[in-house]
mmCIF file of C-alpha atoms in Angstrom:
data_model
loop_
_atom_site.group_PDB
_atom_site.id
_atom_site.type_symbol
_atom_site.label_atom_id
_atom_site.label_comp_id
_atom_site.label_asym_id
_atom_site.label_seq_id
_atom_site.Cartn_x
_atom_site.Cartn_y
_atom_site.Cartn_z
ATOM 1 C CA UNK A 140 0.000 0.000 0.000
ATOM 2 C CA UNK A 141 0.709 3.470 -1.120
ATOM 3 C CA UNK A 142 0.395 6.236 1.025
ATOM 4 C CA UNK A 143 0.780 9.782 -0.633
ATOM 5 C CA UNK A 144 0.620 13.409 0.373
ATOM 6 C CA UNK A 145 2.723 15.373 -1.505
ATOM 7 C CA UNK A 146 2.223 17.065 -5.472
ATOM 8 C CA UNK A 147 4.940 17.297 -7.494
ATOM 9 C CA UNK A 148 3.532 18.710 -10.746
ATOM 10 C CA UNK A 149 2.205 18.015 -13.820
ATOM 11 C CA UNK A 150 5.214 19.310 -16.226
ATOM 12 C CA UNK A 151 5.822 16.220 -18.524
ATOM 13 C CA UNK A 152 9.981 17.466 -19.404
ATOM 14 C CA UNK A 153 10.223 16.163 -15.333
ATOM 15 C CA UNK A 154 12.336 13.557 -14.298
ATOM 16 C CA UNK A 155 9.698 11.948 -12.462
ATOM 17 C CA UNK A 156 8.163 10.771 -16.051
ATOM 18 C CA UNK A 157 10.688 7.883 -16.168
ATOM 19 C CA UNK A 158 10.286 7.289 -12.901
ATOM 20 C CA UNK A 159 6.597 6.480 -12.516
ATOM 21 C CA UNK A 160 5.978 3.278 -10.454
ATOM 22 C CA UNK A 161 2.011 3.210 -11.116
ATOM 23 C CA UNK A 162 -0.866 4.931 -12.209
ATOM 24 C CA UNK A 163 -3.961 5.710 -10.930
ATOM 25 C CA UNK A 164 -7.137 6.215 -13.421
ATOM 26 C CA UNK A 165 -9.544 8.844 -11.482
ATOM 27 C CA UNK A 166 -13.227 10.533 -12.801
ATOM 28 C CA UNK A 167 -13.055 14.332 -12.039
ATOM 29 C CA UNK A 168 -15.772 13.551 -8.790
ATOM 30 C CA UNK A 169 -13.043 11.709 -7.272
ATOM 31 C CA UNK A 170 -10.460 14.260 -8.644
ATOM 32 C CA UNK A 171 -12.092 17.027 -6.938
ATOM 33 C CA UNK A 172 -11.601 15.421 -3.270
ATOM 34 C CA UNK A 173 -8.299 15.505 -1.010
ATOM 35 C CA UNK A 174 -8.922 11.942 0.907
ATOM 36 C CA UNK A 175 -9.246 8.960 -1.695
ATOM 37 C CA UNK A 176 -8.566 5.022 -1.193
ATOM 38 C CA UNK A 177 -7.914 3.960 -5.153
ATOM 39 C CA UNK A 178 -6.344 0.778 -6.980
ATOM 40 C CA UNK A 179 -3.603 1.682 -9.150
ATOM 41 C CA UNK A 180 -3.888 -0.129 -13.148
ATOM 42 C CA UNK A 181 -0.923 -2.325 -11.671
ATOM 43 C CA UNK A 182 -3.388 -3.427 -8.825
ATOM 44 C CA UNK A 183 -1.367 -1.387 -6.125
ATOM 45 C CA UNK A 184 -3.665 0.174 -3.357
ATOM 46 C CA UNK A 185 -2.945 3.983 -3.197
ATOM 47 C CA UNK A 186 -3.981 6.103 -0.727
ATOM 48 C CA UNK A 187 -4.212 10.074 -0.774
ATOM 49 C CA UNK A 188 -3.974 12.329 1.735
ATOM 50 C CA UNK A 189 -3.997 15.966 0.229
ATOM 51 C CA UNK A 190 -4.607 19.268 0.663
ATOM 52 C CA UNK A 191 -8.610 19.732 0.217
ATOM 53 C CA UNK A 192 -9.288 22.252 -2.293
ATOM 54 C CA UNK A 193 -7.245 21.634 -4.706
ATOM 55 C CA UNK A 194 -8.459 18.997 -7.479
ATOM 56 C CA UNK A 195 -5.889 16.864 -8.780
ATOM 57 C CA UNK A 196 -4.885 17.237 -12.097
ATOM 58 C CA UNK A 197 -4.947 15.132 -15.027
ATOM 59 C CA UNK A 198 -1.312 13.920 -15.860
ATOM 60 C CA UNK A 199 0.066 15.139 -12.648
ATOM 61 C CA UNK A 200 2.836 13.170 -10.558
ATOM 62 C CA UNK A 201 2.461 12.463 -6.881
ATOM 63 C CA UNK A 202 5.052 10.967 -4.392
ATOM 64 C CA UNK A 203 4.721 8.441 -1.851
ATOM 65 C CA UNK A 204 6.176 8.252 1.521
ATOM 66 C CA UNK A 205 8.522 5.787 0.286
ATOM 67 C CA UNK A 206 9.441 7.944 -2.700
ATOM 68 C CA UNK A 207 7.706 6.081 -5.622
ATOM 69 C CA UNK A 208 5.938 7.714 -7.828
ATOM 70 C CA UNK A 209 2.619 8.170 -8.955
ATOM 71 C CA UNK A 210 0.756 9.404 -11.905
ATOM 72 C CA UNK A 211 -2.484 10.577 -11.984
ATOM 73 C CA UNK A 212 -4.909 9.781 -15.356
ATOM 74 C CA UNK A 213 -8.050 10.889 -15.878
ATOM 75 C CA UNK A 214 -10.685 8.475 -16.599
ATOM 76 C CA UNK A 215 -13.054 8.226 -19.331
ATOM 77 C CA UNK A 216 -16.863 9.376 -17.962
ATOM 78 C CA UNK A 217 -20.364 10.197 -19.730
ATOM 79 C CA UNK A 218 -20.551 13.648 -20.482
ATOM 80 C CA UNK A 219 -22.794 15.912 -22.755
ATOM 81 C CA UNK A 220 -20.955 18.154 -25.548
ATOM 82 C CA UNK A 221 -22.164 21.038 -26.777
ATOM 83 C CA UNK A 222 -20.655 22.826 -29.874
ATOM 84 C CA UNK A 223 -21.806 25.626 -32.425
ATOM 85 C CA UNK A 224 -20.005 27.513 -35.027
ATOM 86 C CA UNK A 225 -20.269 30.910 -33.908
ATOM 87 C CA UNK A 226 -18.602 32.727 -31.123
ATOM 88 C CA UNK A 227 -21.240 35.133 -29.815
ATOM 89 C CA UNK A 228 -23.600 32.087 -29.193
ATOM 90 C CA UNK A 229 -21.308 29.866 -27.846
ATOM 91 C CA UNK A 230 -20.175 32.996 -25.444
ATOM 92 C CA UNK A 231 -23.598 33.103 -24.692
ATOM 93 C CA UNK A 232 -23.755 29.683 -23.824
ATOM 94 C CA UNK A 233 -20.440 30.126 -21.879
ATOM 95 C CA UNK A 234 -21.862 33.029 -19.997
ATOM 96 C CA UNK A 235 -25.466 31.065 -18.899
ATOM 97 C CA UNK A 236 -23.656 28.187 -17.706
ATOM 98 C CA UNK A 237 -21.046 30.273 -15.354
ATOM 99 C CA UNK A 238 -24.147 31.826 -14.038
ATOM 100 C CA UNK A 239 -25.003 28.827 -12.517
ATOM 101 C CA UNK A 240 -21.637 28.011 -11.427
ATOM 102 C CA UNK A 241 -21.437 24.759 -13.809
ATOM 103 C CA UNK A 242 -18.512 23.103 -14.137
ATOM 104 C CA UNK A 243 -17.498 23.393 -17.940
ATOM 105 C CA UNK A 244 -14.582 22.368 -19.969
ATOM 106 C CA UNK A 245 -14.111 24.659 -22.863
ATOM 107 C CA UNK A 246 -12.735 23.761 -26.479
ATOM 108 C CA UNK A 247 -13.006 26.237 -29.803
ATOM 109 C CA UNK A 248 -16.507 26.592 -30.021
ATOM 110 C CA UNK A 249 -17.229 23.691 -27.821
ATOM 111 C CA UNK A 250 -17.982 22.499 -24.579
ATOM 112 C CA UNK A 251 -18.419 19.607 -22.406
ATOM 113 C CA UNK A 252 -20.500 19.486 -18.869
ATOM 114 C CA UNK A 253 -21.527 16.559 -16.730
ATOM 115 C CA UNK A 254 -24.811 15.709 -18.006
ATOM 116 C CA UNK A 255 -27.906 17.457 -17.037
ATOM 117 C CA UNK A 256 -31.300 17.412 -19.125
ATOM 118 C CA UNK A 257 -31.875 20.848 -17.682
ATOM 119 C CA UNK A 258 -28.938 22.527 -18.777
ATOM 120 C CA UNK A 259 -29.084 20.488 -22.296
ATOM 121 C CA UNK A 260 -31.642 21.583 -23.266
ATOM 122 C CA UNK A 261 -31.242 25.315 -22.537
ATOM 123 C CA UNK A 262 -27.711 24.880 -24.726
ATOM 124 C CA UNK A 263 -29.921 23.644 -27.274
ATOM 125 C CA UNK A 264 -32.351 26.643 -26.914
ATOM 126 C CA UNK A 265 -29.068 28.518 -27.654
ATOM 127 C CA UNK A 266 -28.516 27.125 -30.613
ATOM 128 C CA UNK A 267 -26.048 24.539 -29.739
ATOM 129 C CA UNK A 268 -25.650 20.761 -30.852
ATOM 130 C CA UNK A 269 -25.647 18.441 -27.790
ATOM 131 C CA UNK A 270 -24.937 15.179 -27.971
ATOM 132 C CA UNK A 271 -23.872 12.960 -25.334
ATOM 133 C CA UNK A 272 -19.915 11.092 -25.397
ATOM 134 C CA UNK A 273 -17.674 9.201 -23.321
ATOM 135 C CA UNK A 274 -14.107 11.336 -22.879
ATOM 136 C CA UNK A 275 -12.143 12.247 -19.965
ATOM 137 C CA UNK A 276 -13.674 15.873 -18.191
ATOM 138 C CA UNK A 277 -11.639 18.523 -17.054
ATOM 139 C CA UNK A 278 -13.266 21.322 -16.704
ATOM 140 C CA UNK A 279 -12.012 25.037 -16.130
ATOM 141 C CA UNK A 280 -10.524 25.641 -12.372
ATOM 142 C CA UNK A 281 -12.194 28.847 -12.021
ATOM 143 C CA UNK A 282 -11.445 32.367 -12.179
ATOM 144 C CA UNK A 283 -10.727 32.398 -8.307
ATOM 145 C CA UNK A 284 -8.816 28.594 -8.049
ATOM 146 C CA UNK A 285 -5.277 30.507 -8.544
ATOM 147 C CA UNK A 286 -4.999 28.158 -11.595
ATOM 148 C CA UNK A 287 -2.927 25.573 -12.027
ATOM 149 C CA UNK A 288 0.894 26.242 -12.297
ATOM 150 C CA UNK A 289 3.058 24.084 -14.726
ATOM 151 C CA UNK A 290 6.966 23.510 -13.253
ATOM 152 C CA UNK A 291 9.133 25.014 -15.630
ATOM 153 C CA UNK A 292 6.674 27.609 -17.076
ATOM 154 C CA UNK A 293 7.502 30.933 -14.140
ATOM 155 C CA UNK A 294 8.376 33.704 -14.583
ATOM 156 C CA UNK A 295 10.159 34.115 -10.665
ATOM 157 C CA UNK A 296 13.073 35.831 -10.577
ATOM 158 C CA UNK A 297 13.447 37.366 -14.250
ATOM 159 C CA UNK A 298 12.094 41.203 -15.035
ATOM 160 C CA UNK A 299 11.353 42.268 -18.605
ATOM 161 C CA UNK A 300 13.126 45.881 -18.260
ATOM 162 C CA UNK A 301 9.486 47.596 -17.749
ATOM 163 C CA UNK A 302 6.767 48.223 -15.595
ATOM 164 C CA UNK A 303 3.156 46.722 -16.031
ATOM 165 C CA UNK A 304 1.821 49.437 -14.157
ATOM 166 C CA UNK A 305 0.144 51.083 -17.570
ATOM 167 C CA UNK A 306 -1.859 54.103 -16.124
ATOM 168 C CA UNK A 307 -5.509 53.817 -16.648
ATOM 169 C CA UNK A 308 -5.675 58.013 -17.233
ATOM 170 C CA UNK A 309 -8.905 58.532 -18.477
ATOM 171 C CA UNK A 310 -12.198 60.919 -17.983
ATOM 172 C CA UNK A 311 -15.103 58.683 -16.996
ATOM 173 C CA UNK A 312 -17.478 61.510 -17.093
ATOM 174 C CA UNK A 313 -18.098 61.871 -20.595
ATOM 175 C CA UNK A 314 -22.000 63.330 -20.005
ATOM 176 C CA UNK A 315 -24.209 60.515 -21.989
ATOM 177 C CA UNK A 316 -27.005 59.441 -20.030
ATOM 178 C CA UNK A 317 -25.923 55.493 -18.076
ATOM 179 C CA UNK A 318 -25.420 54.524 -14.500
ATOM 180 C CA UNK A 319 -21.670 53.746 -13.888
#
């Protein structure tokens, strides 16, 4: 038996790529939780003890107290997808769903949720084509999540020579009738 409570990543050029001793296949449910009890594909039991919060992420590498590796998969789950061929509907589509705090992973012009008959057929009423697939779901992390940071890809420790602090110098009160 595993047991594992440290991240290390999901930045494939890592060492810990050659390194992997098993893998464990997870749905995003069971992604989303800190405290899971899985079965590895090589029939090891793994056990992880994380930081709640913070879903795991598809390809990342975890380490076990006795230093093995692990790599997380995602596994393939029913999901509906919902695509179009124009931007301003699929925005709008984008922008109904995040109003009800949906869980939605985003492609060019397409978009998967878990499925839901409700929120189906609204995408429909959009405009969309739904149809329903099997495929591994990993939806956005959220505006507020603080994202998910890829090893090698900082920017700590470098400047650019310039400031980012571009004044925003202009007169709001231009006299037109709206509410600000």
């Amino acid at each position: 038996m595993l047991d594992v409570y440290e991240r290390l990543g999901t930045d494939p050029g890592t060492e810990y790529h050659d390194h992997v001793y098993c893998t464990v296949v997870v749905d995003y449910e069971k992604r989303d939780r800190g405290r899971l009890k899985l079965t590895s594909t090589e029939g090891e039991e793994v056990r992880l003890f994380l930081e709640r919060g913070k879903p795991l992420m598809v390809g990342e590498y975890l380490k076990a107290t006795d230093g093995k590796i692990v790599q997380v998969e995602g596994a393939v789950e029913a999901v509906a997808h919902a695509s179009c061929d124009d931007w301003n509907t699929f925005a709008k589509a984008c922008y109904h769903l995040g109003n009800r705090h949906v869980k939605v992973e985003v492609g060019d012009c397409w978009l998967r949720i878990k499925p839901d008959h409700v929120l189906e057929d609204m995408l429909h009423q959009l405009g969309l084509i739904v149809s329903h697939e099997e495929a591994v779901f990993i939806p956005e992390s959220g505006a507020y999540a603080g994202g998910h940071h890829h090893h090698g890809d900082d920017d700590h420790g470098h400047s650019h020579g310039h400031s980012h602090a571009h004044g925003h110098h202009h007169n709001h009160g231009h006299g037109h009738g709206h509410d600000h």
